[in-house]
């Protein structure tokens, strides 16, 4: 009975992530396709090619990326963002989401670094993400720090702590930011369990 129980949960753990991913992709594709159909049908009539929504969505995102890369558009966008960056509650949510998304955007290689943080003389280590290499331009004593900011994600939730530590406490790890975040989210549990 114990072996049957073990097989059932292994099957469930294998099936659930796959099923949820496929379901979310399906919901997204259906939504994009229906939106594209409503936009294109008035122009083309009954003619519609399946998959056109995904192509149009990707093209719009690409066009938006090209557009906001232009200096004058970026300036206009900052004016458009004013309500989102000045209203009390909305400011916190919008700024947090924007900074989080910006962290995963392409930057210089050393600004996105996965590191092993270990205090000298301590055996405990923790994996973190360097979020800031220097503090130039920040107010007061914070701007004078000769340290790095390291974000320490917490398992099973979106959240964590940012600590300021000397550079000598960190050792770079050959791992992508996405892989480190994914592993932290599941508390670094091994996914390649050996069969009994």
Tab-separated table of C-alpha atoms in Angstrom, residues 85-174:
chain	number	residue	atom	x	y	z
A	85	UNK	CA	4.225	56.730	-9.587
A	86	UNK	CA	2.557	59.389	-7.421
A	87	UNK	CA	-0.673	57.893	-6.027
A	88	UNK	CA	0.026	56.410	-2.574
A	89	UNK	CA	-1.027	52.728	-2.849
A	90	UNK	CA	-0.716	52.419	-6.631
A	91	UNK	CA	2.824	53.833	-6.450
A	92	UNK	CA	4.017	50.971	-4.237
A	93	UNK	CA	2.459	48.244	-6.375
A	94	UNK	CA	3.471	49.749	-9.735
A	95	UNK	CA	7.051	50.576	-8.683
A	96	UNK	CA	7.586	47.122	-7.181
A	97	UNK	CA	6.285	45.331	-10.282
A	98	UNK	CA	8.254	47.585	-12.627
A	99	UNK	CA	11.506	47.145	-10.699
A	100	UNK	CA	10.989	43.381	-10.510
A	101	UNK	CA	10.343	43.166	-14.276
A	102	UNK	CA	13.259	45.503	-14.991
A	103	UNK	CA	15.594	43.243	-13.032
A	104	UNK	CA	14.998	40.446	-15.555
A	105	UNK	CA	15.365	42.731	-18.580
A	106	UNK	CA	18.678	42.564	-20.483
A	107	UNK	CA	21.372	44.569	-18.655
A	108	UNK	CA	25.102	44.513	-18.288
A	109	UNK	CA	26.266	41.044	-17.285
A	110	UNK	CA	27.637	41.997	-13.850
A	111	UNK	CA	24.447	43.737	-12.721
A	112	UNK	CA	22.593	40.408	-12.707
A	113	UNK	CA	24.694	38.025	-10.724
A	114	UNK	CA	23.829	34.962	-8.684
A	115	UNK	CA	26.109	34.677	-5.674
A	116	UNK	CA	26.792	32.520	-2.651
A	117	UNK	CA	26.743	34.724	0.447
A	118	UNK	CA	28.870	33.604	3.395
A	119	UNK	CA	29.940	35.665	6.389
A	120	UNK	CA	33.629	35.044	7.204
A	121	UNK	CA	34.012	32.526	10.016
A	122	UNK	CA	30.458	31.252	9.538
A	123	UNK	CA	29.683	27.847	8.004
A	124	UNK	CA	26.198	28.828	6.806
A	125	UNK	CA	25.779	29.936	3.159
A	126	UNK	CA	22.811	31.399	1.312
A	127	UNK	CA	22.166	31.978	-2.388
A	128	UNK	CA	21.271	35.522	-3.384
A	129	UNK	CA	21.083	37.894	-6.325
A	130	UNK	CA	23.255	40.997	-6.556
A	131	UNK	CA	20.836	43.857	-7.213
A	132	UNK	CA	23.234	46.786	-6.911
A	133	UNK	CA	27.009	46.975	-7.341
A	134	UNK	CA	27.465	50.518	-5.981
A	135	UNK	CA	25.457	53.126	-4.121
A	136	UNK	CA	26.530	56.298	-5.928
A	137	UNK	CA	23.753	58.872	-6.033
A	138	UNK	CA	21.837	57.554	-3.020
A	139	UNK	CA	21.226	59.930	-0.089
A	140	UNK	CA	23.292	60.229	3.072
A	141	UNK	CA	25.338	57.389	4.503
A	142	UNK	CA	23.696	54.955	2.078
A	143	UNK	CA	25.468	56.649	-0.835
A	144	UNK	CA	28.857	56.194	0.882
A	145	UNK	CA	28.611	52.424	1.337
A	146	UNK	CA	31.390	50.401	-0.267
A	147	UNK	CA	29.240	47.282	-0.347
A	148	UNK	CA	26.878	45.388	-2.643
A	149	UNK	CA	23.137	44.882	-2.296
A	150	UNK	CA	22.157	41.213	-2.307
A	151	UNK	CA	18.530	40.090	-2.572
A	152	UNK	CA	17.792	36.899	-0.639
A	153	UNK	CA	14.585	35.303	-2.019
A	154	UNK	CA	12.355	33.257	0.270
A	155	UNK	CA	10.973	29.830	-0.633
A	156	UNK	CA	7.305	29.229	-1.476
A	157	UNK	CA	6.409	32.927	-1.719
A	158	UNK	CA	7.214	36.095	-3.589
A	159	UNK	CA	9.323	38.067	-1.187
A	160	UNK	CA	12.682	38.195	0.444
A	161	UNK	CA	15.245	40.436	2.083
A	162	UNK	CA	17.856	42.793	0.694
A	163	UNK	CA	21.083	42.956	2.659
A	164	UNK	CA	24.117	45.207	2.186
A	165	UNK	CA	27.327	43.245	2.583
A	166	UNK	CA	31.051	43.649	1.836
A	167	UNK	CA	32.108	42.343	-1.579
A	168	UNK	CA	34.419	39.818	0.112
A	169	UNK	CA	31.356	37.977	1.485
A	170	UNK	CA	30.062	36.970	-1.947
A	171	UNK	CA	31.225	34.352	-4.422
A	172	UNK	CA	29.714	34.388	-7.940
A	173	UNK	CA	27.913	31.213	-9.066
A	174	UNK	CA	27.610	30.078	-12.680
